[in-house]
Amino acid sequence: MEHFDITVIGSGPGGYVAAIRSAQLGYKTAIIEKYDTLGGTCTNVGCIPSKALLDSTHHFSDALHKFKVQGIEVGEIQLNFKQMYDRKADVVLKNTQGLEFLMKKNNITKLHGTASFVNNNEVKILDASGTETQISSDKFIIATGSKPSSIPGIEIDKKRIITSTEALALTEQPKEIIIIGGGVIGVEMASIFNRIGTKVTILEYADYLIATMDHELGKTLQKILKKEGVDIQLQQSVYKVENQGDSAKVWFKDKNGTEQTLQADYVLMAVGRRPFTQGLGLENTSVKLT
């Protein structure tokens, strides 16, 4: 059984930085990642690809609405959805390749598979082929990140009822999309799709957007997004979402209890994220969950 001074579980922004610093301080370091590429949610299906699309859609929106006023003649402006998403994928690839380089540069052992604690100082790692290995370590750093939450009773089928992960991997532009949740992820996704001409509706339970942040910021964002054409419906309680085959349907109530329905190509669940600890075997350690 190979032994390490420090082992990091998860290779997202918390994990890979911790691994690099541990190695720089002279510790024999390993990093465990269950997916094929390093970087976690942020690099692969979160911050980086969404910012790449925000950048692309910003350019498209400027070309569509501002170039002519500025005296820039470029002819007919057309959206190439595939190229936009291909460019996003290339940005992600370059970032993950950069992380691979940093692991090699700092002599960090990279282990692919799903880690589960045997005890405080040992984990077993199950790779994609079903092969299990076991390592020991003086210290473990748990950096497994989070995964999308849903509303109780509503299943995310990843077909018509999706999360930001699936939205960032679409192969064709939706004509209409309903976003449940007006937090940072919901607002970001709304901006991306609205800029390219998709009809966007946000259903938010609170009385203003990004409710966990400053009220004035939420009000300002609401004003901007409404001006750009996003349909924002606040104080709405969603209680049912159903895949209709080639679309998805949402049932919800307003603050007065009035029931309404909406239908779109996709329903994107953006109601927050929860810690990813399932399957870690923390019950075999001294870690206490609250």
Coordinates of C-alpha atoms in Angstrom, one line a residue:
M1 CA 0.0 0.0 0.0
E2 CA 1.5 3.3 -1.0
H3 CA 1.7 6.0 1.7
F4 CA 1.5 9.8 1.3
D5 CA 2.0 12.6 3.7
I6 CA -1.0 14.5 2.4
T7 CA -3.8 13.3 0.1
V8 CA -6.4 15.6 -1.4
I9 CA -9.8 14.2 -2.4
G10 CA -11.2 16.4 -5.2
S11 CA -9.3 18.5 -7.8
G12 CA -11.4 21.6 -7.9
P13 CA -10.2 25.1 -7.0
G14 CA -9.9 24.1 -3.4
G15 CA -8.3 20.7 -4.0
Y16 CA -5.7 21.5 -6.6
V17 CA -4.4 24.6 -4.9
A18 CA -4.1 22.6 -1.6
A19 CA -2.3 19.8 -3.4
I20 CA 0.2 22.2 -5.1
R21 CA 0.9 24.1 -1.8
S22 CA 1.4 20.9 0.1
A23 CA 3.9 19.7 -2.5
Q24 CA 5.7 23.0 -2.5
L25 CA 6.1 22.7 1.3
G26 CA 7.9 19.4 0.8
Y27 CA 5.1 16.9 1.5
K28 CA 4.6 13.7 -0.5
T29 CA 1.3 14.6 -2.0
A30 CA -1.5 12.8 -3.9
I31 CA -4.7 14.1 -5.4
I32 CA -7.7 11.9 -6.1
E33 CA -10.3 12.8 -8.8
K34 CA -13.2 10.7 -9.9
Y35 CA -13.6 12.3 -13.3
D36 CA -11.3 12.0 -16.3
T37 CA -10.1 15.6 -16.1
L38 CA -8.8 17.7 -13.2
G39 CA -10.5 21.0 -12.2
G40 CA -13.8 19.9 -10.6
T41 CA -17.1 21.6 -11.3
C42 CA -15.6 25.1 -11.7
T43 CA -13.2 24.3 -14.5
N44 CA -15.2 21.6 -16.3
V45 CA -18.9 22.4 -16.0
G46 CA -19.2 25.6 -13.9
C47 CA -17.3 28.9 -13.6
I48 CA -14.9 28.6 -16.6
P49 CA -17.3 27.4 -19.3
S50 CA -20.1 29.7 -18.1
K51 CA -17.7 32.7 -18.2
A52 CA -16.5 31.7 -21.7
L53 CA -20.2 31.7 -22.9
L54 CA -20.9 35.0 -21.1
D55 CA -17.9 36.5 -23.0
S56 CA -19.1 35.1 -26.3
T57 CA -22.7 36.1 -25.9
H58 CA -21.5 39.6 -24.8
H59 CA -19.7 40.0 -28.1
F60 CA -22.7 38.7 -30.0
S61 CA -25.0 41.1 -28.2
D62 CA -22.7 44.1 -28.8
A63 CA -22.5 43.2 -32.5
L64 CA -26.2 42.9 -32.7
H65 CA -27.2 46.0 -30.8
K66 CA -24.2 48.4 -30.6
F67 CA -21.9 48.1 -33.6
K68 CA -24.1 50.0 -36.0
V69 CA -24.6 52.9 -33.7
Q70 CA -20.8 53.0 -33.3
G71 CA -20.3 53.2 -37.0
I72 CA -19.2 49.6 -37.4
E73 CA -20.7 47.9 -40.4
V74 CA -20.3 44.1 -40.4
G75 CA -23.3 42.9 -42.5
E76 CA -25.8 40.4 -41.2
I77 CA -25.1 39.2 -37.7
Q78 CA -25.7 35.5 -37.3
L79 CA -25.3 33.2 -34.3
N80 CA -23.2 30.0 -34.7
F81 CA -24.3 28.1 -31.6
K82 CA -22.0 25.1 -32.3
Q83 CA -19.0 27.3 -32.7
M84 CA -19.8 29.2 -29.6
Y85 CA -20.0 26.0 -27.6
D86 CA -16.9 24.6 -29.3
R87 CA -14.9 27.6 -28.3
K88 CA -16.2 27.1 -24.7
A89 CA -14.9 23.5 -24.8
D90 CA -11.5 24.7 -26.0
V91 CA -11.2 27.1 -23.1
V92 CA -12.0 24.3 -20.7
L93 CA -9.5 22.0 -22.4
K94 CA -6.7 24.5 -22.1
N95 CA -7.4 25.0 -18.4
T96 CA -7.5 21.3 -17.6
Q97 CA -4.2 20.8 -19.6
G98 CA -2.7 23.6 -17.5
L99 CA -3.7 21.8 -14.3
E100 CA -2.2 18.5 -15.6
F101 CA 1.1 20.4 -16.1
L102 CA 1.0 21.9 -12.6
M103 CA 0.5 18.4 -11.1
K104 CA 3.6 17.1 -13.0
K105 CA 5.7 20.2 -12.2
N106 CA 5.1 19.7 -8.5
N107 CA 5.5 15.9 -8.5
I108 CA 2.0 15.3 -7.3
T109 CA 0.7 11.8 -7.7
K110 CA -2.7 11.8 -9.6
L111 CA -5.1 9.0 -8.8
H112 CA -8.4 8.7 -10.8
G113 CA -11.4 7.1 -9.2
T114 CA -13.9 7.5 -6.4
A115 CA -12.4 7.6 -2.9
S116 CA -14.1 6.1 0.2
F117 CA -12.6 6.2 3.7
V118 CA -11.7 2.9 5.3
N119 CA -10.6 4.7 8.5
N120 CA -8.9 8.0 9.4
N121 CA -5.7 7.2 7.5
E122 CA -6.8 4.9 4.6
V123 CA -9.0 5.2 1.6
K124 CA -10.0 2.8 -1.1
I125 CA -10.2 4.1 -4.7
L126 CA -12.5 2.6 -7.2
D127 CA -11.7 3.5 -10.8
A128 CA -13.9 3.5 -13.9
S129 CA -13.0 -0.1 -14.8
G130 CA -14.0 -1.4 -11.4
T131 CA -10.4 -1.9 -10.1
E132 CA -9.9 -1.0 -6.5
T133 CA -6.7 0.2 -4.9
Q134 CA -6.0 1.4 -1.4
I135 CA -3.6 4.0 -0.1
S136 CA -2.7 5.5 3.3
S137 CA -2.0 9.0 4.3
D138 CA -1.0 11.0 7.4
K139 CA -3.5 13.7 6.5
F140 CA -6.5 14.0 4.1
I141 CA -7.9 17.1 2.8
I142 CA -11.6 16.7 1.7
A143 CA -12.3 19.0 -1.2
T144 CA -15.2 17.2 -2.9
G145 CA -17.2 20.4 -3.6
S146 CA -20.9 20.4 -4.3
K147 CA -23.6 19.2 -6.6
P148 CA -26.9 20.9 -7.8
S149 CA -29.9 20.8 -5.5
S150 CA -33.5 20.3 -6.5
I151 CA -36.9 21.0 -5.0
P152 CA -38.3 18.1 -3.0
G153 CA -40.4 15.9 -5.3
I154 CA -38.9 17.2 -8.5
E155 CA -36.6 14.9 -10.4
I156 CA -33.8 16.3 -12.6
D157 CA -33.9 13.9 -15.5
K158 CA -31.0 15.7 -17.4
K159 CA -33.1 15.5 -20.6
R160 CA -35.7 18.3 -20.4
I161 CA -35.3 19.0 -16.7
I162 CA -31.7 20.0 -16.4
T163 CA -29.1 21.8 -14.3
S164 CA -26.4 24.2 -15.4
T165 CA -24.2 21.2 -16.2
E166 CA -26.5 20.0 -19.0
A167 CA -27.2 23.6 -20.1
L168 CA -23.5 24.1 -20.7
A169 CA -23.4 21.0 -22.9
L170 CA -26.5 21.6 -25.2
T171 CA -26.1 20.8 -28.9
E172 CA -28.7 23.2 -30.1
Q173 CA -30.1 26.6 -29.0
P174 CA -33.4 26.3 -27.1
K175 CA -36.2 28.6 -28.3
E176 CA -37.5 28.9 -24.7
I177 CA -36.1 28.1 -21.3
I178 CA -37.6 28.4 -17.8
I179 CA -35.1 28.9 -15.0
I180 CA -36.2 28.0 -11.5
G181 CA -34.1 30.0 -9.1
G182 CA -32.9 33.6 -9.4
G183 CA -29.6 33.2 -7.6
V184 CA -26.1 33.6 -9.2
I185 CA -26.3 30.5 -11.3
G186 CA -29.9 31.3 -12.5
V187 CA -29.0 34.9 -13.4
E188 CA -25.9 33.9 -15.2
M189 CA -27.7 31.3 -17.3
A190 CA -30.5 33.7 -18.0
S191 CA -27.9 36.3 -19.3
I192 CA -26.3 33.7 -21.6
F193 CA -29.4 32.5 -23.2
N194 CA -31.3 35.8 -23.4
R195 CA -28.4 37.4 -25.3
I196 CA -28.6 34.9 -28.1
G197 CA -32.4 35.2 -28.5
T198 CA -33.8 32.4 -26.4
K199 CA -37.0 33.4 -24.5
V200 CA -36.0 33.2 -20.9
T201 CA -38.3 33.1 -17.8
I202 CA -37.0 33.2 -14.3
L203 CA -39.2 31.9 -11.5
E204 CA -37.8 33.0 -8.1
Y205 CA -39.3 32.2 -4.6
A206 CA -37.9 35.4 -2.9
D207 CA -39.0 38.9 -3.7
Y208 CA -35.8 39.9 -5.4
L209 CA -33.0 38.3 -7.4
I210 CA -29.8 36.9 -5.8
A211 CA -31.5 36.9 -2.4
T212 CA -28.4 35.9 -0.5
M213 CA -26.6 39.1 -1.5
D214 CA -27.2 42.8 -1.2
H215 CA -30.8 43.8 -1.8
E216 CA -29.9 46.8 -4.0
L217 CA -27.7 44.6 -6.2
G218 CA -30.6 42.2 -6.8
K219 CA -32.9 45.1 -7.6
T220 CA -30.4 46.5 -10.1
L221 CA -29.9 43.2 -11.8
Q222 CA -33.6 42.8 -12.0
K223 CA -34.0 46.1 -13.8
I224 CA -31.1 45.3 -16.2
L225 CA -32.4 41.9 -17.1
K226 CA -36.0 43.0 -17.6
K227 CA -34.8 45.8 -19.9
E228 CA -32.9 43.2 -21.9
G229 CA -36.1 41.1 -22.2
V230 CA -35.9 38.5 -19.5
D231 CA -39.3 37.6 -17.9
I232 CA -38.8 37.7 -14.2
Q233 CA -41.5 36.4 -11.9
L234 CA -40.8 36.8 -8.2
Q235 CA -42.4 35.2 -5.1
Q236 CA -43.3 32.1 -7.1
S237 CA -43.5 28.7 -5.5
V238 CA -42.8 25.8 -7.9
Y239 CA -44.3 22.5 -6.9
K240 CA -44.2 20.3 -10.0
V241 CA -42.1 19.9 -13.1
E242 CA -42.8 17.3 -15.8
N243 CA -41.0 16.1 -18.9
Q244 CA -43.5 16.4 -21.8
G245 CA -41.3 14.6 -24.4
D246 CA -40.1 17.5 -26.5
S247 CA -40.6 20.1 -23.8
A248 CA -41.1 20.5 -20.0
K249 CA -43.9 21.9 -18.0
V250 CA -43.9 23.8 -14.7
W251 CA -46.6 24.2 -12.1
F252 CA -46.3 27.0 -9.6
K253 CA -48.2 29.3 -7.3
D254 CA -47.8 33.0 -6.7
K255 CA -47.8 34.7 -3.2
N256 CA -51.6 34.7 -3.3
G257 CA -51.9 31.0 -4.0
T258 CA -53.0 31.4 -7.6
E259 CA -51.9 28.4 -9.6
Q260 CA -50.2 28.9 -13.0
T261 CA -48.3 26.8 -15.6
L262 CA -45.6 27.4 -18.1
Q263 CA -44.0 25.3 -20.8
A264 CA -40.6 25.5 -22.5
D265 CA -38.0 23.5 -24.4
Y266 CA -36.1 23.1 -21.1
V267 CA -36.5 23.7 -17.4
L268 CA -33.2 24.6 -15.7
M269 CA -33.1 24.0 -12.0
A270 CA -30.9 26.6 -10.3
V271 CA -32.0 26.4 -6.7
G272 CA -28.5 26.2 -5.1
R273 CA -26.0 23.5 -4.5
R274 CA -25.3 21.1 -1.6
P275 CA -22.1 19.5 -0.3
F276 CA -21.0 16.3 -2.1
T277 CA -20.2 13.8 0.7
Q278 CA -22.3 10.8 -0.4
G279 CA -20.2 7.7 -0.7
L280 CA -17.1 9.2 1.0
G281 CA -17.4 6.7 3.9
L282 CA -17.1 9.5 6.5
E283 CA -19.0 7.2 8.9
N284 CA -15.7 5.2 9.1
T285 CA -13.8 8.3 10.3
S286 CA -13.9 10.7 13.2
V287 CA -15.6 13.4 11.0
K288 CA -18.9 14.5 12.3
L289 CA -21.6 15.7 9.9
T290 CA -24.2 18.2 11.0

